[in-house]
PDB file of C-alpha atoms in Angstrom:
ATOM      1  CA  UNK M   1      45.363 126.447  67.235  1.00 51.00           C
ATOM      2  CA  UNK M   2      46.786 129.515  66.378  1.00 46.00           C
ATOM      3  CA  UNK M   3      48.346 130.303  69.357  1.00 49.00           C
ATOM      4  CA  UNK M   4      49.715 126.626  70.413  1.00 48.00           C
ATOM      5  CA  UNK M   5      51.381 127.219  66.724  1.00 44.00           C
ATOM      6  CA  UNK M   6      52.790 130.369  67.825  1.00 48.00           C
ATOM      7  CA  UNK M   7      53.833 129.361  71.128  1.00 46.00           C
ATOM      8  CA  UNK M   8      55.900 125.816  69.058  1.00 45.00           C
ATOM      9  CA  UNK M   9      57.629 128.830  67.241  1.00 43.00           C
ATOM     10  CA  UNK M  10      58.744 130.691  70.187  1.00 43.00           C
ATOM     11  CA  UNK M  11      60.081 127.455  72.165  1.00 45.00           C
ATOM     12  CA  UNK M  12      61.885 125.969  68.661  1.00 45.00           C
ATOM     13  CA  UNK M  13      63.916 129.392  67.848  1.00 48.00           C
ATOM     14  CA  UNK M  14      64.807 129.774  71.929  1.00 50.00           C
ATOM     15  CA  UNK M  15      66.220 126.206  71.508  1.00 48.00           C
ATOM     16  CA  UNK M  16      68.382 127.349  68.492  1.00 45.00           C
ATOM     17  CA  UNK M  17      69.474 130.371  69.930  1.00 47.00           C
ATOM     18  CA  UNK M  18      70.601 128.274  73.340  1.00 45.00           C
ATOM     19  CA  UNK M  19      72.704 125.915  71.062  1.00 46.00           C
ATOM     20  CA  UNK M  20      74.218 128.672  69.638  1.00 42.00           C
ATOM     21  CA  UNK M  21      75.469 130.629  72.748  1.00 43.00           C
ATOM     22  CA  UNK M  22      76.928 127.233  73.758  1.00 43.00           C
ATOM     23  CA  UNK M  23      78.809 125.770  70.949  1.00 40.00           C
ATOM     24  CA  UNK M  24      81.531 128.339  71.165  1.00 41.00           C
ATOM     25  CA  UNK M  25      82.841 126.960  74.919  1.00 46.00           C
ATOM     26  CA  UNK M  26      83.312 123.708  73.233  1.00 42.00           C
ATOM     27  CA  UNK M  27      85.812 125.151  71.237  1.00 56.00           C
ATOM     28  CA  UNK M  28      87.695 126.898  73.477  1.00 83.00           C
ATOM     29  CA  UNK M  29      90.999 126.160  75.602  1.00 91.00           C
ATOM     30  CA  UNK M  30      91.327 123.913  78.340  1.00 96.00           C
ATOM     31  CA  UNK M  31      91.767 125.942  81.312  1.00 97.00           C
ATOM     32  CA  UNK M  32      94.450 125.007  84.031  1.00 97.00           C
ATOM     33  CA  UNK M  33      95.235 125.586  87.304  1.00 97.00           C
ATOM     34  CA  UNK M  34      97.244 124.981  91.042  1.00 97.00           C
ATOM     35  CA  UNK M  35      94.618 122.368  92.656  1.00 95.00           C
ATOM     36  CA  UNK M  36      95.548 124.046  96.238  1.00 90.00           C
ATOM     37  CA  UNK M  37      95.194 127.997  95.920  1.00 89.00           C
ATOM     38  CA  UNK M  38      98.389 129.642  96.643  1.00 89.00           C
ATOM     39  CA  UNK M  39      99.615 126.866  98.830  1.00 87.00           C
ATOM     40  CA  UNK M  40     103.222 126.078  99.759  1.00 85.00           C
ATOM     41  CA  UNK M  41     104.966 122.136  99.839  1.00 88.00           C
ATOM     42  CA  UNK M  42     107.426 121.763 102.234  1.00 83.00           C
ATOM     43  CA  UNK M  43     110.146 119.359 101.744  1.00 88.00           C
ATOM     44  CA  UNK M  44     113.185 118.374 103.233  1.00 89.00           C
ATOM     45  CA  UNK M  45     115.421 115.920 102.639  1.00 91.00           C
ATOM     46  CA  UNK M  46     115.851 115.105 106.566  1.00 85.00           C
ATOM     47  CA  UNK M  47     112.682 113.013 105.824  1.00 77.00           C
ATOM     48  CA  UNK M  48     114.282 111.052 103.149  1.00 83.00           C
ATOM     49  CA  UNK M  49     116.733 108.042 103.449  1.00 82.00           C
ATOM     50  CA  UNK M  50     120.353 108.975 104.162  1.00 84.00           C
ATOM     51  CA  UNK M  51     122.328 108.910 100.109  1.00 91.00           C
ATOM     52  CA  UNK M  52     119.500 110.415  98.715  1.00 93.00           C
ATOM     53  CA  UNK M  53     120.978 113.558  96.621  1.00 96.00           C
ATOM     54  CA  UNK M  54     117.457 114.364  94.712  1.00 96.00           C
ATOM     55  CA  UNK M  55     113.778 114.341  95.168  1.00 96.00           C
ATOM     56  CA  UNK M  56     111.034 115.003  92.450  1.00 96.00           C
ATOM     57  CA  UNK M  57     108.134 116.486  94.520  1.00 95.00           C
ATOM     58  CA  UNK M  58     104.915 116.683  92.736  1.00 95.00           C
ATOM     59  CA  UNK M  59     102.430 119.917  92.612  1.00 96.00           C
ATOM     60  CA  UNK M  60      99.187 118.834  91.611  1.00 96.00           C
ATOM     61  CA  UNK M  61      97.778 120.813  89.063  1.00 97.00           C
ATOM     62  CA  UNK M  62      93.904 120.714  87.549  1.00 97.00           C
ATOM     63  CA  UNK M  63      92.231 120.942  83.733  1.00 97.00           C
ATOM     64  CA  UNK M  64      88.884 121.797  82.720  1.00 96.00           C
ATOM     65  CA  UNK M  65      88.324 121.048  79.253  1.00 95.00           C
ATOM     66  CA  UNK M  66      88.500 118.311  76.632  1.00 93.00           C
ATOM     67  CA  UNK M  67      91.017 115.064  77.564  1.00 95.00           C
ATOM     68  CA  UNK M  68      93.172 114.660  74.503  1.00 96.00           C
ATOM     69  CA  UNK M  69      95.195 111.480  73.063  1.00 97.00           C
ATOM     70  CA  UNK M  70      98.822 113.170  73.650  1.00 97.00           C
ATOM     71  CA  UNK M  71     101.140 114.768  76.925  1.00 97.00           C
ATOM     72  CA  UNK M  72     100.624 118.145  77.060  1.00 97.00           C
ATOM     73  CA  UNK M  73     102.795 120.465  78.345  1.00 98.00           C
ATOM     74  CA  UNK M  74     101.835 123.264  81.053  1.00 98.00           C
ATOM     75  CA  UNK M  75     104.010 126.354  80.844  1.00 98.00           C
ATOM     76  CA  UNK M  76     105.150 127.165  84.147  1.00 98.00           C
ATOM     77  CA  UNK M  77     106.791 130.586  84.948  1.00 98.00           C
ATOM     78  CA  UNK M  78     110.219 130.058  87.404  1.00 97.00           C
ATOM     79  CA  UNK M  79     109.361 132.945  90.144  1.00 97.00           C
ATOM     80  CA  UNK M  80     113.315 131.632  91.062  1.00 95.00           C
ATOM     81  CA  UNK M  81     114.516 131.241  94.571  1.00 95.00           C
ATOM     82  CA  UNK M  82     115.688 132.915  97.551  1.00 91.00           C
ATOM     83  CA  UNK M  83     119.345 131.239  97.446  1.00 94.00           C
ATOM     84  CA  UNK M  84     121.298 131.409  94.094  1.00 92.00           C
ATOM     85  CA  UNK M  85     123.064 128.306  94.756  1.00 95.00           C
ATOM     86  CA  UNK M  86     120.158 125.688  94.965  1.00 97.00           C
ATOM     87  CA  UNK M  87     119.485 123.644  91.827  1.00 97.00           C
ATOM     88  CA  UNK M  88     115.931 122.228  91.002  1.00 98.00           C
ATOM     89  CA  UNK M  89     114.730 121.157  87.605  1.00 98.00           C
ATOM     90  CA  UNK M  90     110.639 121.694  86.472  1.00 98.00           C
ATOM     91  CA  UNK M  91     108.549 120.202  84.450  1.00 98.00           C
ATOM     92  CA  UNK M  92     104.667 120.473  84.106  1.00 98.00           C
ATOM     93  CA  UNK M  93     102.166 118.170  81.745  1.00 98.00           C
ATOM     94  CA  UNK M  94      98.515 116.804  81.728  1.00 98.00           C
ATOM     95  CA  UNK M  95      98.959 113.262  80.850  1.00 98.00           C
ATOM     96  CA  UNK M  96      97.448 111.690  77.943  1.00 97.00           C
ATOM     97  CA  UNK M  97      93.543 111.307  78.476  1.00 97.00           C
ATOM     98  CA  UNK M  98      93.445 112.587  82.027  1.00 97.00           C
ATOM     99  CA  UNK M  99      92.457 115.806  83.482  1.00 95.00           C
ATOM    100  CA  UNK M 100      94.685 116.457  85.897  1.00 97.00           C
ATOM    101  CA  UNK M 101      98.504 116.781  86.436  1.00 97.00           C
ATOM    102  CA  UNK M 102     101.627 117.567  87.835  1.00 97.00           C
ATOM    103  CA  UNK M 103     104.458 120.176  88.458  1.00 98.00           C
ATOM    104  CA  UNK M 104     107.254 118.346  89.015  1.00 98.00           C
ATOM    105  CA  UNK M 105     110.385 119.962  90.755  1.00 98.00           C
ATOM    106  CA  UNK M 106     113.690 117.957  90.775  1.00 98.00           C
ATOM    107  CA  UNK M 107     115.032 119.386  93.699  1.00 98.00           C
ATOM    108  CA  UNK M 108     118.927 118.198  94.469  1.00 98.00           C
ATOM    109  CA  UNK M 109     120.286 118.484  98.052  1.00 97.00           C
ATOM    110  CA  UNK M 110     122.682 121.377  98.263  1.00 97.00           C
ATOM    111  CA  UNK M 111     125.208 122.435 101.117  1.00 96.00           C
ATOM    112  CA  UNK M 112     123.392 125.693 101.733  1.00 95.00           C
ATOM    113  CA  UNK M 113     120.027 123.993 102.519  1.00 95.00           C
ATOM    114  CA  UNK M 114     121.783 122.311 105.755  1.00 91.00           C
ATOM    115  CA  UNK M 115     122.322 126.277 106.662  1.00 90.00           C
ATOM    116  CA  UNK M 116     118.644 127.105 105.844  1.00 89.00           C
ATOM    117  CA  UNK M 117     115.793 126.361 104.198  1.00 91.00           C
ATOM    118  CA  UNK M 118     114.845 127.972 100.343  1.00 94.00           C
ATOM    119  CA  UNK M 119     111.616 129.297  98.874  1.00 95.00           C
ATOM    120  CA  UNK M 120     110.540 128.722  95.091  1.00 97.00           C
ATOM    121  CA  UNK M 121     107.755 130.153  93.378  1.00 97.00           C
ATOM    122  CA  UNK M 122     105.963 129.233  90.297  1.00 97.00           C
ATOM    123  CA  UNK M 123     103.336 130.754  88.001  1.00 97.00           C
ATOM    124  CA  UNK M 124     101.057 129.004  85.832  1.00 97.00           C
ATOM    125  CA  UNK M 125     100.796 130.939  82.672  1.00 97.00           C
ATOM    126  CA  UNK M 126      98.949 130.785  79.056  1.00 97.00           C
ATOM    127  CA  UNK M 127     100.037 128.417  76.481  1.00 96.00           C
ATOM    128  CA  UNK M 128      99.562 127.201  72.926  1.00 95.00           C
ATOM    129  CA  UNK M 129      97.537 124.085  74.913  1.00 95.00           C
ATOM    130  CA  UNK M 130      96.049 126.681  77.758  1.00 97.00           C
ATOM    131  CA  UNK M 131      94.487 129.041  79.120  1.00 96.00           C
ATOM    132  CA  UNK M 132      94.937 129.927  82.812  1.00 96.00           C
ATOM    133  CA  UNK M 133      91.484 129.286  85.112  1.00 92.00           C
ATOM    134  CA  UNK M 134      90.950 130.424  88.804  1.00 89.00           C
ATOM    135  CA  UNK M 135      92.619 133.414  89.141  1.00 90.00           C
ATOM    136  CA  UNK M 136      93.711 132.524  93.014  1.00 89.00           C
ATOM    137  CA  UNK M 137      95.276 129.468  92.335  1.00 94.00           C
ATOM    138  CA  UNK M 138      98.119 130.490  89.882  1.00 96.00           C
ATOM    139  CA  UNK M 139     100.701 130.879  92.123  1.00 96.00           C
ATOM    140  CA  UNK M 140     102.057 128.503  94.336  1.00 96.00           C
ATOM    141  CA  UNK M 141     105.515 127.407  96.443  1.00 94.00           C
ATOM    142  CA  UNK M 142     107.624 124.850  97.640  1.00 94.00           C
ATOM    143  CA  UNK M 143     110.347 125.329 100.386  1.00 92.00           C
ATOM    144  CA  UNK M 144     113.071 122.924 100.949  1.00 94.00           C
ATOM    145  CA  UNK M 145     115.788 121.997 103.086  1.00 93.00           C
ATOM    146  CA  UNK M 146     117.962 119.798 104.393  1.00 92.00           C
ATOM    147  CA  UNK M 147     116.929 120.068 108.151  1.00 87.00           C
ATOM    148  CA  UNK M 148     114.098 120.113 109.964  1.00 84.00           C
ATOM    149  CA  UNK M 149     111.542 123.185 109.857  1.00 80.00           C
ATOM    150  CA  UNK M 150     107.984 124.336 110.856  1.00 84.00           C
ATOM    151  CA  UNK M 151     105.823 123.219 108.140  1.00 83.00           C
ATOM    152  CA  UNK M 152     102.840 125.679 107.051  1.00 78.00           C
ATOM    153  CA  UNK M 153     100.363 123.404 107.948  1.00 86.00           C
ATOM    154  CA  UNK M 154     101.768 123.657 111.909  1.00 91.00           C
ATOM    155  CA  UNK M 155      99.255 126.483 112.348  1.00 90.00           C
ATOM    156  CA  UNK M 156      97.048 127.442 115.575  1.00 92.00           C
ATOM    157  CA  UNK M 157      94.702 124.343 114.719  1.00 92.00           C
ATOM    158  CA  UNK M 158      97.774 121.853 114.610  1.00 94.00           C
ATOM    159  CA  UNK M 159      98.671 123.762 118.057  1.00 95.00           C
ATOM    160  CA  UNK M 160      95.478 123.153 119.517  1.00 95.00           C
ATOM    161  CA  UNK M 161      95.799 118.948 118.538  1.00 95.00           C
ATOM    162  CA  UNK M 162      99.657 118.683 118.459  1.00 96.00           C
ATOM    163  CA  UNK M 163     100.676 121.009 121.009  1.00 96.00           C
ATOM    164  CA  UNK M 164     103.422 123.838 120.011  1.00 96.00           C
ATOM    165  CA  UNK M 165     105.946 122.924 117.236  1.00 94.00           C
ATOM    166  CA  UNK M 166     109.142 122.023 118.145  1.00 93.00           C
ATOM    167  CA  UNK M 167     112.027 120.083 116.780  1.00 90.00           C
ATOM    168  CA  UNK M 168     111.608 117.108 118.884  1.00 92.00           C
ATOM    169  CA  UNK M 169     108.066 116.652 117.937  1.00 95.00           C
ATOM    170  CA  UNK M 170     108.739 117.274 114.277  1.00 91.00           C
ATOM    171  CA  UNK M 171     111.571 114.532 114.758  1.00 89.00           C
ATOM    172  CA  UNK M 172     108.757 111.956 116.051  1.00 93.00           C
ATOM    173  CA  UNK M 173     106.629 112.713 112.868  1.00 92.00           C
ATOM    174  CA  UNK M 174     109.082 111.798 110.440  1.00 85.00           C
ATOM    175  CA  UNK M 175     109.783 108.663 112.586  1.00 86.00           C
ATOM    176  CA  UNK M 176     106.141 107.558 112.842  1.00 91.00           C
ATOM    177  CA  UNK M 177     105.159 105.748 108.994  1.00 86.00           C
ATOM    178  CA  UNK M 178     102.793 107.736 107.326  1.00 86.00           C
ATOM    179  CA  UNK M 179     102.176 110.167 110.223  1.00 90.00           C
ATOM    180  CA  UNK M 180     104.130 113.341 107.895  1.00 85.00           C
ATOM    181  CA  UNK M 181     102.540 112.494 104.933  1.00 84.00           C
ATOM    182  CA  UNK M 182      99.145 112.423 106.327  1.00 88.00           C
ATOM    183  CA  UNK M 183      99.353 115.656 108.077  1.00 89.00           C
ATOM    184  CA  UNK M 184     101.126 117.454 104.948  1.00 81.00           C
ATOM    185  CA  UNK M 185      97.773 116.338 102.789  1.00 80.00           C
ATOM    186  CA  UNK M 186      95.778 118.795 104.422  1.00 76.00           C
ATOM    187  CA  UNK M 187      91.915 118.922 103.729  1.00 77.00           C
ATOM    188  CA  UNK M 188      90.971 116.891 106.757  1.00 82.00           C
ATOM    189  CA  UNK M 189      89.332 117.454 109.985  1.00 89.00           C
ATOM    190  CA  UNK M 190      91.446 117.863 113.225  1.00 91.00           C
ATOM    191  CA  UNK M 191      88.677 115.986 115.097  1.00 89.00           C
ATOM    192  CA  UNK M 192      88.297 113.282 111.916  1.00 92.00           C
ATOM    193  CA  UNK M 193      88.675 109.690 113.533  1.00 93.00           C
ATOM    194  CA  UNK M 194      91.933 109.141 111.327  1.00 93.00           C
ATOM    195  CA  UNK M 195      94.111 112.299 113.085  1.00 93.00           C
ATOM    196  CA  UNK M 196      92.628 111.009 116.634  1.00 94.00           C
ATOM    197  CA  UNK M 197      94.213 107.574 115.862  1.00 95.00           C
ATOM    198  CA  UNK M 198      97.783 109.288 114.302  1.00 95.00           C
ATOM    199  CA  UNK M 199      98.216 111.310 117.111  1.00 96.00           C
ATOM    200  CA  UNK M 200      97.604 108.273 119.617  1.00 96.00           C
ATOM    201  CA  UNK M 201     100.291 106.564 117.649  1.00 96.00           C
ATOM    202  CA  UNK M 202     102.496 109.692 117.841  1.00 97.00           C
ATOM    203  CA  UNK M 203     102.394 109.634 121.701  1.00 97.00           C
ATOM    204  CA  UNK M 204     102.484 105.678 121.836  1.00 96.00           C
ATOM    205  CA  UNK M 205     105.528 106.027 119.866  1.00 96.00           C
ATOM    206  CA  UNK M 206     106.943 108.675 122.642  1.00 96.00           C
ATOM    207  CA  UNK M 207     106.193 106.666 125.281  1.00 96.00           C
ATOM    208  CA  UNK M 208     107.337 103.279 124.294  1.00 96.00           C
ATOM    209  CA  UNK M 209     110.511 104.917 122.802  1.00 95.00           C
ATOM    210  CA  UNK M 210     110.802 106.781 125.904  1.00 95.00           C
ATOM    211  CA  UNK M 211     111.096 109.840 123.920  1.00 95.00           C
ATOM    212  CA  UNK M 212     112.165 113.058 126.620  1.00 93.00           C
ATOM    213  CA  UNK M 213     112.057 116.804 125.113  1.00 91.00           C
ATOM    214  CA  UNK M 214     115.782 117.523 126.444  1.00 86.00           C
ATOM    215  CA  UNK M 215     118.184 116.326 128.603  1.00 83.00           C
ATOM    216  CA  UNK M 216     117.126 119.201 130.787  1.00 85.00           C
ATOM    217  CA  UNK M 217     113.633 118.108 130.652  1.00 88.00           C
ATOM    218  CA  UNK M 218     113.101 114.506 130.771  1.00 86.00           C
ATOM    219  CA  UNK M 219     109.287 114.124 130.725  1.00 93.00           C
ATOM    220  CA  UNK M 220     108.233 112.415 127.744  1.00 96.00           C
ATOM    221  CA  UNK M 221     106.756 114.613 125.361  1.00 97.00           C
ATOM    222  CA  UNK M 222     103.555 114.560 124.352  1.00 96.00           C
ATOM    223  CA  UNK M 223     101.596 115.365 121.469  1.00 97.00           C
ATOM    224  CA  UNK M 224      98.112 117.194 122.888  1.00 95.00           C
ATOM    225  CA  UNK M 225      96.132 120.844 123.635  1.00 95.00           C
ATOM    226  CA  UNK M 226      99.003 123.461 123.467  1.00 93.00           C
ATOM    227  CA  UNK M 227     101.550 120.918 124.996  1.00 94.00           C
ATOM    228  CA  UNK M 228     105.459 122.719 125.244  1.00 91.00           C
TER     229      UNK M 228
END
């Protein structure tokens, strides 16, 4: 009896002391972060509807930690750009009673991104609201233009399914609905059934548009294994 007593001791304190240890990380921050790790957004305004002067394109960000009744603010550090003359506006917040959010960069269409495209960096950083989680995924970019350009996600993968970038190709993306956006998400499998069916519409679009890579070369061009 002694020793079932003993042993109802033993478990009862270890129960305390758990609670104990875990009170405190109730009480601390919420911890934020980039949801993609050091990624870079691509956008250019070739993609958008000719008139438009300015874009807000959203960075998602992520929150661990307690949802709250209020907006909260996410300090963002400006990294700044590679061309002086660009103008973009930021803002950052967690919405009220949701754990997640959004950097969002006004980004206004320039002369100088017709002549080439611009980097910007941001940092997340501690706040009054904050701490900073997940070390890799502070930093992140967003390049813009006013023209076509390789996106990041055009990699040896996208070479292997879409053939090597070009122009033209990039051109028959933004024409295609949906087919930019889709491919910009990232997180999906080349050999998923949804990129099977996009690129059949890419290459049905080429061929019933009669779509040629030049005027020097007039076979239609063709989105497949390391295509030109």
């Amino acid at each position: 009896m002694k020793n079932i007593l003993y042993f109802a001791v033993v478990l009862l304190l270890g129960a305390v002391a758990c609670s104990k240890s875990e009170i405190p990380t109730w009480n601390e921050k919420p911890r934020v972060w980039f949801t993609k790790a050091n990624d870079t957004t691509l956008f250019s305004f070739y993609s958008q509807p000719e008139g438009v002067e300015k874009y807000a394109v959203e960075i998602g960000i992520s929150m661990a930690g307690g949802r709250v009744a209020t907006e909260r603010t996410v300090k963002i550090e400006d990294l700044g750009c590679t061309n002086d003359t660009s103008r973009y506006e930021i803002s950052a917040v967690i919405p009220a009673n949701q754990s997640s959010g959004v950097l969002r960069v006004t980004v206004y269409k320039t002369v100088n991104l017709g002549n080439a495209p611009d980097t910007i960096g941001f940092r997340i950083c501690s706040s009054e609201d904050f701490e900073v989680g997940l070390n890799e995924s502070l930093e992140n970019a967003l390049v813009i233009s006013s023209k076509l350009t390789r996106p990041a996600w055009w990699d040896k993968s996208a070479e292997y399914n879409l053939g090597y970038y070009s122009d033209k190709k990039m051109e028959v993306i933004m024409q295609v609905e949906g087919a930019f956006d889709t491919l910009n998400a990232g997180g999906y499998s080349w050999y998923s059934d949804e990129i099977k069916v996009l690129i059949y519409k890419l290459n049905k679009y080429c061929k019933d548009n009669n779509v040629k890579y030049s005027e020097d070369d007039e076979s239609v061009i063709e989105f497949d294994y390391l295509t030109k």
